[in-house]
C-alpha cells in the first residue's frame, strides 16, 4: 500500500519529526481553505542544539484581538535557559528586612487568594533598529517580517503584596530584590565581573501595587518553562525585564540593590560613563499600525480600515489619532473596547483614500497622564524603549 508520503498527500513539514523552522510561512494553498486551521500566523523562533525552541518573536502584525496565544508570546532571557525545577522541588524564599522570613512551597503559594491581570508586555529592546533608521544609518525595519518583542497575556497568580504582608514589612522594607535561578555573565560585563543570578530590585511602591503578582499561569494554563515556570514575577506597566522569571528568592532590602541589569543595561543615558543614568521602569506611550501592514506599498482608492494597537505603561489610552499626510493634520481614531489599564487597546480609523497619489500614514497615542507619543525617539546609548511615531509611505492608485 502506498504511504501518504508517496502519494504526496502529506507535505514533509507536517511529519511528526519535521523541524519546526522548516514550516513555510505561507502555505501554497490549493482549493478552498476557508475555516481550516491556518499556518499563516507563525512566530520567528530560535532553536537550541536539541531542537527545542528557546526564543520566540511575536507576529504582532498578523494577529487579531488582544491576547497573544502563549505559543506566539515572545520570550527573552539573557543567559542560557536554566534547568527545569519541578513544582514539588521548588520553593520561594522571602527574607531580608521582613518580620518573619518565609519559605513557601508551590502548594503554599497557591493557598493565597489569587488574582488575574491582563497586560501588554514589551521588551526594552523592541523596535531598537528604528533608532538607526531614524538616524539614517539603517534600513527601515519591518515589524511584519521580523516579528516583535511585544505581546499581551492574561497572567494568574497571587499579589506580591499578599506574600510580603504575610512576611511582614517594616520601615526598612524599601526594595524587593527578585532573583531567578538562571545564572550567567553578560557578554558586555566589565572584566572581573562574576557570574550572577538574573535579578532586579523593585521599589516597594510598585511591589505593593495589587496588579504586581507572582504568576503561576498564563492564558489559563500553568506557566511554560520558557516563561519562567513554576512562578515568575509580573510587573505590569514596566518594561519586560522587571518581570523576573524562574523566581526563587525575594530579598527585602532597605536600599536599592546593585543589580547588573539596572545601570549597566536597562538605563537611559548618552554614554555608559554618564553620571545622570536613569533607570528604565515605566514603558512609553506608543501606537503601531497593523493594517495596512508595514510592507504595504500600494493601496487602492476607496475605503480602508487603518487599524493598530496603542498602549502605555503609565495609564489607559485616552486618544489615538491618525494622519495620512505625514503628520500635517490628524483625525481621531475610534478606540475599540475594552480599554483596560495595563492592556493595549485596538483602534481603527476609516480612511476614504480618494485621489491617486502619495500618502504617509501615521498614528499617535495619548495616555491618561497626558503623555503624547513623540515624533522623535528618545535616543539613548543602549537603544532602549523606542516608542516614536513611524510614518508609512503608501501610493494610492
Ligand atoms: N530570570 C530571568 N527573568 C527575566 C529575564 C531573564 O533574562 N532572566 N529577562 C527579562 C526580559 S528582558 C523580558 S523582556 C521578559 C520576557 O518575558 P517572557 O520571556 O515571558 O516574554 O522576561 C524578563 N525576565
Ligand atoms: Mo527585555
Coordinates of C-alpha atoms and ligand atoms in Angstrom, one line a residue:
X1 CA 0.0 0.0 0.0
X2 CA 1.3 3.4 -0.9
X3 CA 2.1 5.6 2.1
X4 CA 0.6 9.1 2.3
X5 CA 4.0 10.5 1.7
X6 CA 4.5 8.6 -1.5
X7 CA 1.1 9.8 -2.7
X8 CA 2.3 13.3 -2.0
X9 CA -0.7 13.9 0.4
X10 CA 1.4 14.7 3.5
X11 CA 3.9 17.5 3.0
X12 CA 7.3 16.9 4.6
X13 CA 6.9 19.7 7.1
X14 CA 3.8 18.2 8.6
X15 CA 5.6 14.9 9.5
X16 CA 6.0 14.3 13.3
X17 CA 9.8 14.6 13.1
X18 CA 9.8 17.8 11.0
X19 CA 11.9 20.7 12.2
X20 CA 9.5 23.5 13.3
X21 CA 11.5 26.0 11.4
X22 CA 11.0 24.2 8.1
X23 CA 7.3 25.1 8.1
X24 CA 6.9 27.7 5.3
X25 CA 5.5 31.0 6.4
X26 CA 2.7 30.8 3.8
X27 CA 1.3 27.5 2.7
X28 CA 0.9 27.1 -1.0
X29 CA -2.8 26.5 -0.8
X30 CA -5.0 25.0 -3.4
X31 CA -8.7 25.0 -3.3
X32 CA -10.9 26.4 -0.6
X33 CA -9.3 26.5 2.9
X34 CA -11.9 28.8 4.5
X35 CA -12.4 27.8 8.2
X36 CA -9.5 25.4 8.3
X37 CA -6.6 25.9 10.8
X38 CA -4.1 28.2 9.3
X39 CA -0.3 28.1 9.5
X40 CA -0.2 31.7 8.1
X41 CA 0.5 33.1 11.6
X42 CA 3.8 31.9 12.8
X43 CA 6.4 33.2 15.2
X44 CA 10.1 33.6 14.4
X45 CA 11.9 31.1 16.6
X46 CA 15.4 30.2 17.6
X47 CA 16.1 26.5 18.4
X48 CA 18.8 25.1 20.6
X49 CA 21.1 22.2 19.6
X50 CA 18.5 19.7 20.7
X51 CA 15.8 21.4 18.5
X52 CA 14.0 23.0 21.4
X53 CA 12.6 26.5 21.0
X54 CA 14.5 28.9 23.2
X55 CA 13.5 32.3 21.7
X56 CA 10.2 33.5 20.2
X57 CA 9.4 36.7 18.3
X58 CA 5.7 37.5 18.1
X59 CA 3.9 38.0 14.7
X60 CA 2.1 41.0 16.2
X61 CA 1.1 42.4 12.7
X62 CA -0.8 39.2 11.8
X63 CA -2.9 38.7 15.0
X64 CA -6.4 39.7 15.9
X65 CA -7.8 40.6 19.3
X66 CA -5.9 41.4 22.4
X67 CA -4.4 38.2 23.9
X68 CA -1.3 36.7 22.3
X69 CA -1.6 32.9 22.2
X70 CA 1.0 31.5 24.5
X71 CA 2.9 29.7 21.7
X72 CA 3.3 33.0 19.9
X73 CA 4.1 35.1 23.0
X74 CA 7.7 36.3 22.7
X75 CA 10.4 35.1 25.1
X76 CA 13.6 36.8 26.1
X77 CA 16.3 35.7 28.6
X78 CA 19.8 36.9 28.9
X79 CA 21.5 33.7 30.0
X80 CA 21.0 30.1 28.9
X81 CA 17.6 28.8 29.6
X82 CA 18.1 27.2 33.1
X83 CA 17.2 23.7 34.0
X84 CA 13.6 22.9 34.8
X85 CA 12.7 22.9 38.5
X86 CA 9.5 20.8 39.0
X87 CA 6.9 22.3 41.2
X88 CA 7.4 19.8 44.0
X89 CA 11.1 20.7 44.2
X90 CA 10.5 24.4 44.0
X91 CA 10.2 26.9 46.8
X92 CA 10.4 30.7 47.2
X93 CA 12.5 32.3 49.9
X94 CA 11.3 35.7 51.3
X95 CA 13.9 37.1 53.6
X96 CA 15.9 40.3 54.5
X97 CA 14.0 43.2 56.0
X98 CA 10.9 41.3 57.0
X99 CA 9.4 40.4 60.4
X100 CA 9.1 36.7 59.5
X101 CA 11.3 35.2 56.8
X102 CA 9.3 32.7 54.8
X103 CA 9.9 29.7 52.6
X104 CA 6.9 28.9 50.5
X105 CA 6.3 25.7 48.5
X106 CA 4.2 25.9 45.3
X107 CA 1.2 24.5 47.2
X108 CA 1.6 27.0 50.0
X109 CA 1.8 29.9 47.5
X110 CA -1.4 28.7 45.9
X111 CA -3.2 28.8 49.2
X112 CA -3.4 32.6 49.0
X113 CA -6.3 34.3 47.2
X114 CA -5.5 34.6 43.5
X115 CA -5.7 37.4 41.0
X116 CA -5.6 37.6 37.2
X117 CA -4.0 40.5 35.4
X118 CA -4.2 41.2 31.6
X119 CA -1.2 43.1 30.5
X120 CA 0.8 44.0 27.5
X121 CA 4.5 43.1 27.9
X122 CA 7.1 44.9 25.9
X123 CA 10.8 44.3 26.0
X124 CA 13.0 47.4 26.2
X125 CA 14.8 46.1 23.1
X126 CA 11.6 46.0 21.0
X127 CA 11.9 48.1 17.8
X128 CA 15.6 49.0 18.6
X129 CA 16.6 49.0 15.0
X130 CA 14.3 52.0 14.4
X131 CA 16.9 54.1 16.2
X132 CA 19.4 53.5 13.4
X133 CA 16.6 54.0 10.8
X134 CA 15.7 57.4 12.3
X135 CA 19.4 58.5 12.2
X136 CA 19.7 57.5 8.6
X137 CA 22.1 54.7 9.5
X138 CA 19.9 51.7 8.7
X139 CA 17.1 50.3 6.6
X140 CA 13.5 50.7 7.6
X141 CA 12.7 47.7 9.9
X142 CA 9.8 45.6 9.0
X143 CA 7.7 44.6 12.0
X144 CA 5.8 42.2 9.7
X145 CA 8.9 40.3 8.6
X146 CA 11.0 40.4 11.8
X147 CA 8.2 39.9 14.3
X148 CA 8.3 41.7 17.6
X149 CA 9.3 41.5 21.3
X150 CA 5.8 42.6 22.2
X151 CA 2.9 40.6 23.4
X152 CA -0.1 40.5 25.8
X153 CA -1.4 37.8 28.1
X154 CA -3.7 37.1 31.0
X155 CA -1.5 36.1 33.9
X156 CA -2.8 34.4 37.1
X157 CA -1.1 34.3 40.5
X158 CA -1.1 36.0 43.8
X159 CA -0.4 39.6 44.5
X160 CA 3.2 40.1 45.6
X161 CA 1.7 42.4 48.3
X162 CA -0.2 39.5 49.8
X163 CA 3.0 37.5 50.3
X164 CA 5.0 40.5 51.5
X165 CA 2.3 41.2 54.0
X166 CA 2.5 37.6 55.2
X167 CA 6.2 38.1 55.9
X168 CA 5.5 41.5 57.4
X169 CA 7.2 44.7 56.1
X170 CA 9.0 47.3 58.3
X171 CA 10.1 50.9 57.9
X172 CA 13.2 49.5 56.2
X173 CA 11.4 47.4 53.6
X174 CA 12.1 49.7 50.6
X175 CA 13.2 47.4 47.8
X176 CA 12.4 43.8 46.8
X177 CA 15.3 42.1 45.1
X178 CA 13.7 39.4 42.9
X179 CA 16.1 36.7 41.9
X180 CA 15.8 34.0 39.2
X181 CA 17.8 30.8 39.1
X182 CA 19.2 31.4 35.6
X183 CA 22.9 32.1 36.1
X184 CA 25.5 33.7 33.8
X185 CA 27.8 36.5 32.8
X186 CA 26.7 39.2 30.3
X187 CA 29.0 39.4 27.2
X188 CA 29.4 43.2 27.9
X189 CA 30.2 42.9 31.6
X190 CA 33.4 44.5 32.8
X191 CA 36.4 42.4 33.4
X192 CA 36.3 40.9 36.8
X193 CA 32.5 40.7 37.0
X194 CA 31.5 37.4 38.5
X195 CA 28.6 35.3 37.0
X196 CA 25.4 36.0 38.8
X197 CA 21.7 35.1 39.0
X198 CA 19.4 37.3 37.0
X199 CA 17.9 39.8 39.4
X200 CA 16.1 43.2 39.7
X201 CA 15.4 45.4 42.7
X202 CA 11.8 46.5 42.6
X203 CA 10.8 49.7 44.6
X204 CA 8.2 48.9 47.3
X205 CA 5.6 51.2 45.9
X206 CA 5.4 49.2 42.7
X207 CA 5.8 45.9 44.6
X208 CA 2.7 46.7 46.6
X209 CA 0.5 47.5 43.6
X210 CA -2.2 44.9 43.6
X211 CA -1.6 44.1 40.0
X212 CA 2.0 43.2 40.6
X213 CA 1.7 39.5 41.0
X214 CA 3.6 36.3 41.5
X215 CA 2.3 34.4 38.4
X216 CA 2.0 30.7 38.0
X217 CA -0.3 30.7 35.0
X218 CA -0.5 32.4 31.6
X219 CA -3.6 32.4 29.4
X220 CA -5.4 29.8 31.6
X221 CA -2.6 27.3 31.7
X222 CA 0.2 26.7 34.2
X223 CA 3.3 28.6 33.1
X224 CA 5.6 27.1 30.5
X225 CA 9.2 26.8 31.2
X226 CA 10.3 29.5 28.8
X227 CA 8.0 32.0 30.5
X228 CA 9.5 31.3 34.0
X229 CA 7.8 28.3 35.4
X230 CA 6.7 27.4 38.0
X231 CA 6.5 31.1 39.3
X232 CA 7.6 34.4 37.9
X233 CA 7.2 38.0 38.9
X234 CA 4.9 40.1 36.8
X235 CA 5.2 43.9 36.9
X236 CA 2.5 45.4 34.6
X237 CA 3.3 48.7 33.0
X238 CA 7.0 48.4 33.5
X239 CA 9.5 47.2 30.9
X240 CA 9.5 43.4 30.5
X241 CA 12.9 43.0 32.2
X242 CA 11.3 43.7 35.6
X243 CA 9.2 40.6 35.3
X244 CA 11.7 38.1 36.7
X245 CA 11.2 34.6 35.5
X246 CA 12.2 31.3 37.3
X247 CA 11.8 33.1 40.6
X248 CA 13.5 31.6 43.7
X249 CA 14.1 34.4 46.1
X250 CA 12.6 37.7 47.2
X251 CA 15.1 39.6 49.3
X252 CA 13.6 42.7 51.0
X253 CA 16.2 45.5 51.4
X254 CA 16.5 49.0 52.9
X255 CA 18.4 50.2 49.8
X256 CA 18.3 49.6 46.1
X257 CA 20.4 46.6 45.3
X258 CA 23.2 47.0 42.8
X259 CA 21.8 44.7 40.1
X260 CA 23.9 44.5 37.0
X261 CA 20.8 44.9 34.7
X262 CA 20.0 48.2 36.4
X263 CA 22.7 50.6 35.5
X264 CA 24.7 48.5 33.0
X265 CA 21.9 47.6 30.6
X266 CA 18.3 48.9 31.2
X267 CA 19.1 52.6 31.6
X268 CA 18.7 55.9 29.7
X269 CA 21.9 57.9 29.2
X270 CA 24.1 59.2 26.4
X271 CA 27.0 57.0 27.3
X272 CA 28.0 54.2 29.7
X273 CA 30.0 56.6 31.8
X274 CA 27.3 59.2 32.2
X275 CA 26.7 60.5 35.7
X276 CA 22.9 61.0 35.1
X277 CA 21.8 57.5 34.2
X278 CA 18.1 56.9 34.6
X279 CA 16.8 53.5 35.4
X280 CA 14.2 52.3 32.9
X281 CA 10.9 51.5 34.6
X282 CA 7.5 52.5 33.1
X283 CA 7.1 51.9 29.4
X284 CA 6.3 54.7 27.0
X285 CA 3.1 55.8 25.3
X286 CA 3.1 54.1 21.9
X287 CA 0.9 53.1 19.0
X288 CA 1.6 50.9 16.0
X289 CA -0.2 50.4 12.8
X290 CA -1.0 46.7 11.9
X291 CA -3.4 47.3 8.9
X292 CA -2.2 48.0 6.3
X293 CA 0.9 46.1 7.4
X294 CA 4.2 47.8 7.2
X295 CA 5.2 46.0 4.0
X296 CA 2.3 47.6 2.1
X297 CA 3.4 50.0 -0.7
X298 CA 0.2 50.4 -2.7
X299 CA -3.4 50.7 -1.8
X300 CA -6.5 51.0 -4.0
X301 CA -8.6 54.1 -4.0
X302 CA -11.7 53.7 -1.8
X303 CA -12.4 52.9 1.9
X304 CA -9.8 51.3 4.1
X305 CA -9.8 50.5 7.8
X306 CA -6.5 51.6 9.2
X307 CA -6.0 49.7 12.4
X308 CA -3.5 49.1 15.2
X309 CA -2.7 48.8 18.8
X310 CA -1.9 51.5 21.4
X311 CA -0.6 51.2 24.9
X312 CA 1.1 53.0 27.8
X313 CA 2.8 51.9 31.0
X314 CA 1.5 55.0 32.8
X315 CA -2.2 54.8 32.3
X316 CA -5.0 53.9 29.9
X317 CA -5.0 55.2 26.4
X318 CA -7.3 58.2 26.1
X319 CA -6.8 59.1 22.5
X320 CA -5.4 57.8 19.2
X321 CA -5.1 60.0 16.1
X322 CA -4.3 59.1 12.6
X323 CA -2.6 61.2 9.9
X324 CA -2.4 60.3 6.2
X325 CA -0.3 63.3 5.3
X326 CA 2.8 62.7 7.3
X327 CA 1.6 64.4 10.4
X328 CA 0.4 67.7 8.9
X329 CA -3.2 67.0 10.1
X330 CA -4.6 64.5 12.5
X331 CA -8.1 62.9 12.9
X332 CA -9.4 61.0 15.9
X333 CA -9.4 57.2 15.6
X334 CA -12.0 55.0 17.3
X335 CA -10.8 53.2 20.4
X336 CA -12.2 49.7 20.3
X337 CA -13.3 48.4 23.8
X338 CA -12.2 47.1 26.1
X339 CA -9.7 49.7 27.2
X340 CA -8.1 48.3 30.3
X341 CA -5.3 49.6 32.4
X342 CA -2.0 47.8 31.6
X343 CA -3.5 46.2 28.5
X344 CA -3.1 47.5 24.9
X345 CA -6.2 48.8 23.0
X346 CA -7.2 48.2 19.5
X347 CA -8.1 51.3 17.5
X348 CA -9.4 51.8 14.0
X349 CA -9.9 54.7 11.5
X350 CA -11.9 54.5 8.3
X351 CA -9.9 56.2 5.6
X352 CA -11.5 57.1 2.3
X353 CA -8.5 57.0 0.1
X354 CA -9.6 59.4 -2.7
X355 CA -7.2 61.0 -5.1
X356 CA -4.3 58.9 -6.5
X357 CA -1.0 60.0 -5.1
X358 CA 1.5 59.6 -2.3
X359 CA 0.4 59.4 1.3
X360 CA 2.2 58.8 4.6
X361 CA 0.2 57.1 7.3
X362 CA 0.9 57.6 11.0
X363 CA -0.7 57.0 14.3
X364 CA -0.3 58.9 17.6
X365 CA -1.4 57.8 21.0
X366 CA -2.1 59.9 24.2
X367 CA -2.4 58.4 27.6
X368 CA -4.3 59.2 30.8
X369 CA -1.5 61.1 32.4
X370 CA -1.2 63.3 29.3
X371 CA 1.8 61.8 27.6
X372 CA 1.7 62.1 23.8
X373 CA 3.6 59.7 21.6
X374 CA 6.6 61.7 20.2
X375 CA 7.8 62.2 16.6
X376 CA 11.4 62.0 17.7
X377 CA 12.7 58.9 19.5
X378 CA 14.4 59.4 22.9
X379 CA 17.9 58.5 21.8
X380 CA 20.0 56.6 24.4
X381 CA 23.2 54.7 24.5
X382 CA 21.6 51.3 24.9
X383 CA 18.9 51.9 22.2
X384 CA 16.1 51.0 24.7
X385 CA 12.4 51.7 24.6
X386 CA 11.8 53.0 21.1
X387 CA 8.3 54.5 21.1
X388 CA 8.3 57.2 18.4
X389 CA 5.7 57.7 15.7
X390 CA 6.7 55.9 12.5
X391 CA 5.4 57.1 9.1
X392 CA 4.4 54.6 6.4
X393 CA 4.5 55.9 2.8
X394 CA 1.9 54.3 0.5
X395 CA 0.8 55.0 -3.0
X396 CA -2.9 55.2 -3.8
X397 CA -3.8 54.4 -7.4
Ligands
LIG1 N1 15.1 35.2 35.3 C1 15.0 36.0 34.2 N2 13.9 36.7 34.1 C2 13.7 37.5 33.0 C3 14.8 37.7 32.1 C4 16.0 36.9 32.3 O1 16.9 37.0 31.5 N3 16.0 36.1 33.4 N4 14.6 38.5 31.0 C5 13.6 39.6 31.2 C6 13.2 40.3 30.0 S1 14.4 41.3 29.3 C7 12.0 40.3 29.4 S2 11.6 41.3 28.1 C8 10.9 39.3 30.0 C9 10.3 38.5 28.9 O2 9.4 37.6 29.4 P1 8.9 36.4 28.5 O3 10.1 35.6 28.0 O4 7.9 35.5 29.3 O5 8.1 37.0 27.4 O6 11.5 38.5 31.0 C10 12.3 39.1 31.9 N5 12.6 38.2 33.0
LIG2 MO1 13.5 42.6 27.7

